[in-house]
XYZ file of C-alpha atoms in Angstrom:
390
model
C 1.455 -24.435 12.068
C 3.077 -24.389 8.788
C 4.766 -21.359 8.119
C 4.576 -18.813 4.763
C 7.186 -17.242 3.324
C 7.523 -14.287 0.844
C 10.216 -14.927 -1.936
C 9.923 -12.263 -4.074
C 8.403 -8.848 -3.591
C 7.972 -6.133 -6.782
C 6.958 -2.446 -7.715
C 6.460 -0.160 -10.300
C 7.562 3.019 -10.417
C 4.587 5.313 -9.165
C 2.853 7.605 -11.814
C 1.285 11.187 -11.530
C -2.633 11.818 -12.372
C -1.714 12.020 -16.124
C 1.919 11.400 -16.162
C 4.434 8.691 -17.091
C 1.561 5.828 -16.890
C -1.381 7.134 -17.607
C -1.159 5.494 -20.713
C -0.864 2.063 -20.048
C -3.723 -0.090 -19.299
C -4.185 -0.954 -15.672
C -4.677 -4.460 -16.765
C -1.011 -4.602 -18.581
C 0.330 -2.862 -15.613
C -0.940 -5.358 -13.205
C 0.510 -8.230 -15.443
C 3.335 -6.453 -15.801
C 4.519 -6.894 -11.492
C 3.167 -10.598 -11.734
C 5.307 -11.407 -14.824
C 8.572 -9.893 -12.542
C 7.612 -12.079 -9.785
C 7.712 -14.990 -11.998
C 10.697 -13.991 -13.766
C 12.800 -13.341 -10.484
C 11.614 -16.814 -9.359
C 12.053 -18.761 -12.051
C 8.674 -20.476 -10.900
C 6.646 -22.411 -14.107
C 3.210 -20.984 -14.501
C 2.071 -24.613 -13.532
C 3.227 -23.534 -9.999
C 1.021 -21.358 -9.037
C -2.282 -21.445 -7.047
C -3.610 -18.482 -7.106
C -3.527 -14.596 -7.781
C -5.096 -12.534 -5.362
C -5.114 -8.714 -6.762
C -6.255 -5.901 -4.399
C -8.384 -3.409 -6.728
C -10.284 -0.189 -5.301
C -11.866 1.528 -8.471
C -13.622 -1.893 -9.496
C -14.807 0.150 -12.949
C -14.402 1.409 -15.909
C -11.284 -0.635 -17.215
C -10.171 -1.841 -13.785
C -14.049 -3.650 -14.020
C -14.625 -7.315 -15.303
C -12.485 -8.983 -12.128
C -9.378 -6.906 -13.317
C -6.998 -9.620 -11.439
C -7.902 -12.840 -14.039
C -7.415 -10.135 -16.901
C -4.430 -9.537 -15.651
C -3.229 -12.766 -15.374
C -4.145 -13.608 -18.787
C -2.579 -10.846 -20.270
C 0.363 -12.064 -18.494
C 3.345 -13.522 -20.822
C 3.949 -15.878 -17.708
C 1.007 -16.651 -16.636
C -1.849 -18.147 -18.352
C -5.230 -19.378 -18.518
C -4.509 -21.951 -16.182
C -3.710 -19.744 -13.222
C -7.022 -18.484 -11.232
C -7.123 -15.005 -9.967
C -9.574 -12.900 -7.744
C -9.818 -9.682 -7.529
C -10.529 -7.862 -3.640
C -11.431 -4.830 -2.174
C -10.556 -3.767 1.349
C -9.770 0.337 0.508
C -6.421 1.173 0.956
C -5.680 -2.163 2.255
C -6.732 -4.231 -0.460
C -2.802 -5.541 -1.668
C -1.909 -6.209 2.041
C -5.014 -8.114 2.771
C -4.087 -9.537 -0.571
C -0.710 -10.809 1.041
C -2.590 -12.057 4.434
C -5.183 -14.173 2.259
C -2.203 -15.298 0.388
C -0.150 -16.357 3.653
C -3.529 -18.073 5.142
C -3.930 -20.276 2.100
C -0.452 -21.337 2.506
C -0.345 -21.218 6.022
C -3.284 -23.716 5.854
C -1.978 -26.019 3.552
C -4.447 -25.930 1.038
C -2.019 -24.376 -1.204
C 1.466 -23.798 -2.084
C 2.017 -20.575 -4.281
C -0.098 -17.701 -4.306
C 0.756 -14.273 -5.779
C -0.536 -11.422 -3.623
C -0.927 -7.994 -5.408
C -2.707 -4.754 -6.669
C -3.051 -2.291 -9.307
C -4.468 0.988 -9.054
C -4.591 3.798 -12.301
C -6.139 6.281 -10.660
C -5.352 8.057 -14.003
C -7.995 6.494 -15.953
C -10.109 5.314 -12.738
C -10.439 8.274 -10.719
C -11.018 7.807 -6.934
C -14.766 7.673 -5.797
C -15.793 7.357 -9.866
C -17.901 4.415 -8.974
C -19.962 5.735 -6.550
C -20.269 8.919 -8.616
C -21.043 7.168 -11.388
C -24.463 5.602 -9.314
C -25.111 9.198 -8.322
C -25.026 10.485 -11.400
C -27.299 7.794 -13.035
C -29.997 8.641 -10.925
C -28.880 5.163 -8.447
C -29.894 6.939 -5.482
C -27.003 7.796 -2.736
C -24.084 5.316 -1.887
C -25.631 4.992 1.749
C -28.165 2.779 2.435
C -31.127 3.355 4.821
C -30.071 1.075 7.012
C -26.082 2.955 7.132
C -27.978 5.982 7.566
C -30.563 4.911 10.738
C -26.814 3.291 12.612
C -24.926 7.041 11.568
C -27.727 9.250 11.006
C -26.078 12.588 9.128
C -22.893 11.072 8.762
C -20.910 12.332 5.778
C -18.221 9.686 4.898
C -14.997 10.947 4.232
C -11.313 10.362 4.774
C -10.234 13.811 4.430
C -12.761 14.645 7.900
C -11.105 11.666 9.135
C -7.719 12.619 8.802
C -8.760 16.190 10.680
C -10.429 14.495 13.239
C -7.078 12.487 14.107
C -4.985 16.243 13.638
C -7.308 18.030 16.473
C -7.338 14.586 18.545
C -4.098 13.992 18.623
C -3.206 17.787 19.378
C -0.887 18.293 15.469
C -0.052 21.797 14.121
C -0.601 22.465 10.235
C 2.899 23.130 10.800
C 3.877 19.880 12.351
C 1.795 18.367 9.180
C 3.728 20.108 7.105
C 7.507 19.134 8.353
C 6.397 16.019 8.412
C 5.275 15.491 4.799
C 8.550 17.908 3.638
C 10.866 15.200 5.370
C 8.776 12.375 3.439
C 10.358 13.903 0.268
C 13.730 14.713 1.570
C 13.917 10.558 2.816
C 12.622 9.457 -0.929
C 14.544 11.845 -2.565
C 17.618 10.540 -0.820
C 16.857 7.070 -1.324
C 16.182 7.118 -4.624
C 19.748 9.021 -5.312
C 21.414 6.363 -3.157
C 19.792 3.557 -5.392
C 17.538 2.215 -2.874
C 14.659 1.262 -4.597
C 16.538 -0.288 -7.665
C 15.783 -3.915 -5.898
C 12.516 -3.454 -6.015
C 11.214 -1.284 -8.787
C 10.748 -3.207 -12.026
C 11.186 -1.122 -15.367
C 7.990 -0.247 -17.363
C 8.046 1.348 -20.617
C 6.387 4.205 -21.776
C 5.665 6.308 -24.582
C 6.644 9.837 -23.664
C 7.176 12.793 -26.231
C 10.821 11.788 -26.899
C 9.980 8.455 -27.830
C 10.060 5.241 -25.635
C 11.489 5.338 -22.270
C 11.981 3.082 -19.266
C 9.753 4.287 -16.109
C 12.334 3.746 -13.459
C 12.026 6.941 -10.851
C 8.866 7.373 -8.390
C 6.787 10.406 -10.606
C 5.863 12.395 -7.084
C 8.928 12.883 -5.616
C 9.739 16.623 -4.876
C 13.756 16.524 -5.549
C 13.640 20.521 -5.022
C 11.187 20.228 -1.568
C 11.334 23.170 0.552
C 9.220 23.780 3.566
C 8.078 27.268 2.272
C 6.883 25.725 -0.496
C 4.838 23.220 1.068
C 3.255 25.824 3.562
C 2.016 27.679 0.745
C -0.304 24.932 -0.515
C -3.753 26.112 0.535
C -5.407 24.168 2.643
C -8.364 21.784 1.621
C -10.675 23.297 4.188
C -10.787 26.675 5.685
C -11.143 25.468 9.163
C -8.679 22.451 8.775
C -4.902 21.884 8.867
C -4.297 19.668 6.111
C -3.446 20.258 2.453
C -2.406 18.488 -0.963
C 1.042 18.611 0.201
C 0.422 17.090 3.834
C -1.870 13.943 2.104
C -0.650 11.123 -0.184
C -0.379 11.717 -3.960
C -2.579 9.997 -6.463
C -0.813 7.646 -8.288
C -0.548 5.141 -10.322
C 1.373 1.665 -9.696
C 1.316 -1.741 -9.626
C 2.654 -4.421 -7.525
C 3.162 -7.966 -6.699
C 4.586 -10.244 -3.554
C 5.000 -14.166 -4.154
C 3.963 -15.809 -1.175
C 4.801 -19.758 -0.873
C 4.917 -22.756 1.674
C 8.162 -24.213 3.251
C 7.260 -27.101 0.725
C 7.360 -24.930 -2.194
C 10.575 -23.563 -1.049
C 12.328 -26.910 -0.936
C 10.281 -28.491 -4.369
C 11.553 -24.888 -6.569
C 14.524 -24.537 -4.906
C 13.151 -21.117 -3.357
C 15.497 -18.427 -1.725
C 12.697 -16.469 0.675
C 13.447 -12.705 1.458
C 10.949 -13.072 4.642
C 8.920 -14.954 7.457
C 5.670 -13.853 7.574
C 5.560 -13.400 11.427
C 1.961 -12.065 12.106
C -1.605 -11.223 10.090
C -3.646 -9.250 11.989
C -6.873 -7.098 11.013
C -8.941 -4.842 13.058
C -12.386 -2.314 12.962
C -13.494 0.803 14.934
C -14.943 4.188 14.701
C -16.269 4.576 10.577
C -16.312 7.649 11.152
C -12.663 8.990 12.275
C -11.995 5.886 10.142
C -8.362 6.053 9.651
C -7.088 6.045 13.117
C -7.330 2.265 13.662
C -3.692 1.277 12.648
C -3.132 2.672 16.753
C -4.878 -0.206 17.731
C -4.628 -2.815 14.746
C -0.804 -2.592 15.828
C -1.398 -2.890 19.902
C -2.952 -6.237 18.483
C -0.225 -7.653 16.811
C 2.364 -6.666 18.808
C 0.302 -7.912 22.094
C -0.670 -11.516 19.493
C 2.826 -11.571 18.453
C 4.395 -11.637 21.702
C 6.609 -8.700 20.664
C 6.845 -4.650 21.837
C 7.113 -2.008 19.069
C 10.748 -1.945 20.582
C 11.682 -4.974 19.132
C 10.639 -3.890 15.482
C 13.176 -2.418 13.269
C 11.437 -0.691 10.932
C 8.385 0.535 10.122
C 6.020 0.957 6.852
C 2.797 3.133 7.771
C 1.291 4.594 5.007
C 0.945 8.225 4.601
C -2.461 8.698 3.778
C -2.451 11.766 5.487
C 0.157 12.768 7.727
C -1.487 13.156 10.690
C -1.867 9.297 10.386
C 1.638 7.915 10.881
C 2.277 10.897 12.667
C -0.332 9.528 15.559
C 0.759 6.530 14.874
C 4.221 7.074 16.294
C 2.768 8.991 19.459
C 0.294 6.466 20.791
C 2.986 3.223 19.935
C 5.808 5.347 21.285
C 7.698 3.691 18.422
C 11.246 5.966 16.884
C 10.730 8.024 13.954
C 13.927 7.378 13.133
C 12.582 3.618 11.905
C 9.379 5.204 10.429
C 9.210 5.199 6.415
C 13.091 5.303 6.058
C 12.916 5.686 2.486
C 9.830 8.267 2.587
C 6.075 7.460 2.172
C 3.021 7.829 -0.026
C 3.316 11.642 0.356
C 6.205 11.592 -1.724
C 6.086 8.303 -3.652
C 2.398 8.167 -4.173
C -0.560 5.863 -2.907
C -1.846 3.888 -5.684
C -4.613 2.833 -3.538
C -5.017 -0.900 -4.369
C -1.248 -1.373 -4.864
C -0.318 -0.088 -2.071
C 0.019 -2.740 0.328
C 2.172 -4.981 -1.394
C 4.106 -2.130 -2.696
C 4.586 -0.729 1.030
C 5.286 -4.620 1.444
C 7.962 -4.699 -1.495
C 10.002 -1.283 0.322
C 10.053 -2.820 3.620
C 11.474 -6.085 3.160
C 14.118 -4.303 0.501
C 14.388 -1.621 3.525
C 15.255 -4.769 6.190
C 17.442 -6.263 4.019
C 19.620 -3.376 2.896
C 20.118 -2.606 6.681
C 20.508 -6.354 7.276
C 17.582 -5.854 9.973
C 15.014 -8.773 11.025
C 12.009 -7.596 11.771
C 9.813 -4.949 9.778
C 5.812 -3.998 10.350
C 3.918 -2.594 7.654
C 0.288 -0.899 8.350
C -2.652 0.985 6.548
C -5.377 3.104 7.625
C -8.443 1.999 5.509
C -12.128 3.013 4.469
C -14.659 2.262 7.190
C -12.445 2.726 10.064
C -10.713 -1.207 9.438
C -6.834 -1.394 9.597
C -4.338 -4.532 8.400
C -0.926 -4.865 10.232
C 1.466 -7.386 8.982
C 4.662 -8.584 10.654
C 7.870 -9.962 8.914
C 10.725 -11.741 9.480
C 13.514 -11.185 6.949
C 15.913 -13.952 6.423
């Protein structure tokens, strides 16, 4: 089978609710990672096949099939260059990069930029269905949702409970966990980690124009007494704001091409993509099915989590990675090495090919081989992807 290879991989910066970028248009943001993918590359416009953009909030101004705006508001892109625009929650950006590796892993074609954009700024998560509600719509479940889970009230945040009384974590475990998330991004982004990756924006801030270069969230000054004091989100739970990702907003792009394009372009690829897998369970724990999306791949890709050197779960919660790493028996010490969503942010749709972006930066600073990225998603359906950096 032909094989697909990731050349360049790209992030912004990640934004607070109403920070740094908040004021740029999620469209311009978006076009802003696919122009540095293109600009790294030195690919032609002509090149490319495709643009696949992984997009939550699908309204307001991220409506109107936000990845062809994009791409035309790109100043290397075009009209020329198709785009779609796809929704699978959390996972959107890395199903963005398996659809990308499929197309070229099928031969139907050659170049295909996978990834997202998320302003949760402007596009608040859950607006669209609120917006139905609120226009008289009737309720986001349908009759027939409701006869399958009668009573059922969707929600990550139950979810993410569920998984801390399941899996037997403390509020204090929780909370080490997401203080050590800061401590690891704080460190990396003082040791210049992330310069590879992150691509400048600018911004118009109160002192004038500025280049967005440092991760909004981060918590520099983290202690663990001030991260127990956050109250917690329900009186009976274990989880707070400080234990969950941080809404952000981001952008992000991966270019995905075939061993033909590498040789045509005279390509340099980062990665192998090694193995796509996706998975569904329980809709209603809904976010424990990375456990089991990874027993796939691992089990598909002939491999144990042993032979993986590092690993990119995203901290949607913390019980998540944190049962994660109990049922794979996998080393923590491999686990988000440059911290996770809790401290960095979870731009929703960006977030898989910005997860994407850290780890192959992550495998190659350490001169590693073989990195696994995975994301707990709405609806109880998970995406693990396997690489091979080169």
């Amino acid at each position: 089978m032909p094989e697909a290879y990731i050349v360049e991989a790209v992030r912004t910066a990640g934004g607070k609710r109403g920070g740094r970028l908040a004021g740029v248009h999620p469209v311009d943001l978006a076009a802003h990672s696919l122009d540095a993918v293109m600009a790294r590359s030195g690919l032609d416009a002509k090149a490319v096949d495709d643009v696949v953009m992984g997009c939550v909030s699908q309204g307001g101004e991220q409506a109107m099939q936000v990845g062809r705006n994009a791409v035309l508001a790109a100043k290397r892109l075009g009209e020329g260059v198709p785009a779609v625009t796809i929704d699978r929650q959390c996972g959107s950006s890395q199903q963005a990069i398996q659809f990308a590796a499929q197309a070229v892993m099928s031969g139907t074609q050659d170049v295909v930029i996978a990834s997202g954009v998320e302003s949760m700024s402007r596009v608040p998560m859950g607006s669209t269905a609120m917006f139905h509600m609120k226009e008289g719509l009737g309720n986001y479940k349908s009759p027939g949702l409701e006869e399958n889970y009668p009573g059922i009230q969707w929600s990550q945040f139950a979810g993410a409970e569920m998984i801390a009384q399941k899996h037997g974590f403390s509020k204090d475990d929780l909370d080490r966990f997401a203080l050590h998330s800061h401590e690891k991004a704080a460190r990396a982004t003082k040791d210049g980690a992330f310069e590879d990756e992150i691509v400048p924006v600018e911004v118009d801030t109160p002192e004038g124009e500025q280049m967005h270069t440092v991760d909004e969230g981060i918590r520099f000054d983290a202690t663990l007494e001030g991260i127990q004091s956050v109250k917690l989100l329900s009186p009976e739970g274990k989880i707070t704001a400080a234990s969950s990702s941080q809404i952000c907003d981001g952008s992000s792009a991966v270019l995905v091409v075939s061993e033909r394009a590498l040789k045509e372009h005279g390509l340099t690829p980062l990665a192998r993509i090694h193995n796509l897998t996706v998975t569904a369970g329980d809709p209603v724990i809904m976010l424990e099915e990375p456990l089991f999306a990874t027993d796939r791949a691992l089990e598909r890709a002939g491999m144990t989590i042993g032979d993986i050197d590092l690993y990119e779960v995203n901290e949607a919660f913390a019980p998540v990675p944190l049962a994660w790493l109990k049922h794979t028996g996998a080393d923590p010490e491999k686990l988000n090495v440059n911290g996770g969503a809790i401290a960095l942010g979870h731009p929703l749709g960006a977030s898989g090919t910005k997860l994407m972006a850290t780890l192959i930066h992550a495998l190659k600073a350490r001169g590693k081989k073989y990195g696994l990225q995975t994301m707990c998603e709405g609806g109880g359906v998970a995406n693990v992807t396997i690489v091979e950096a080169l």
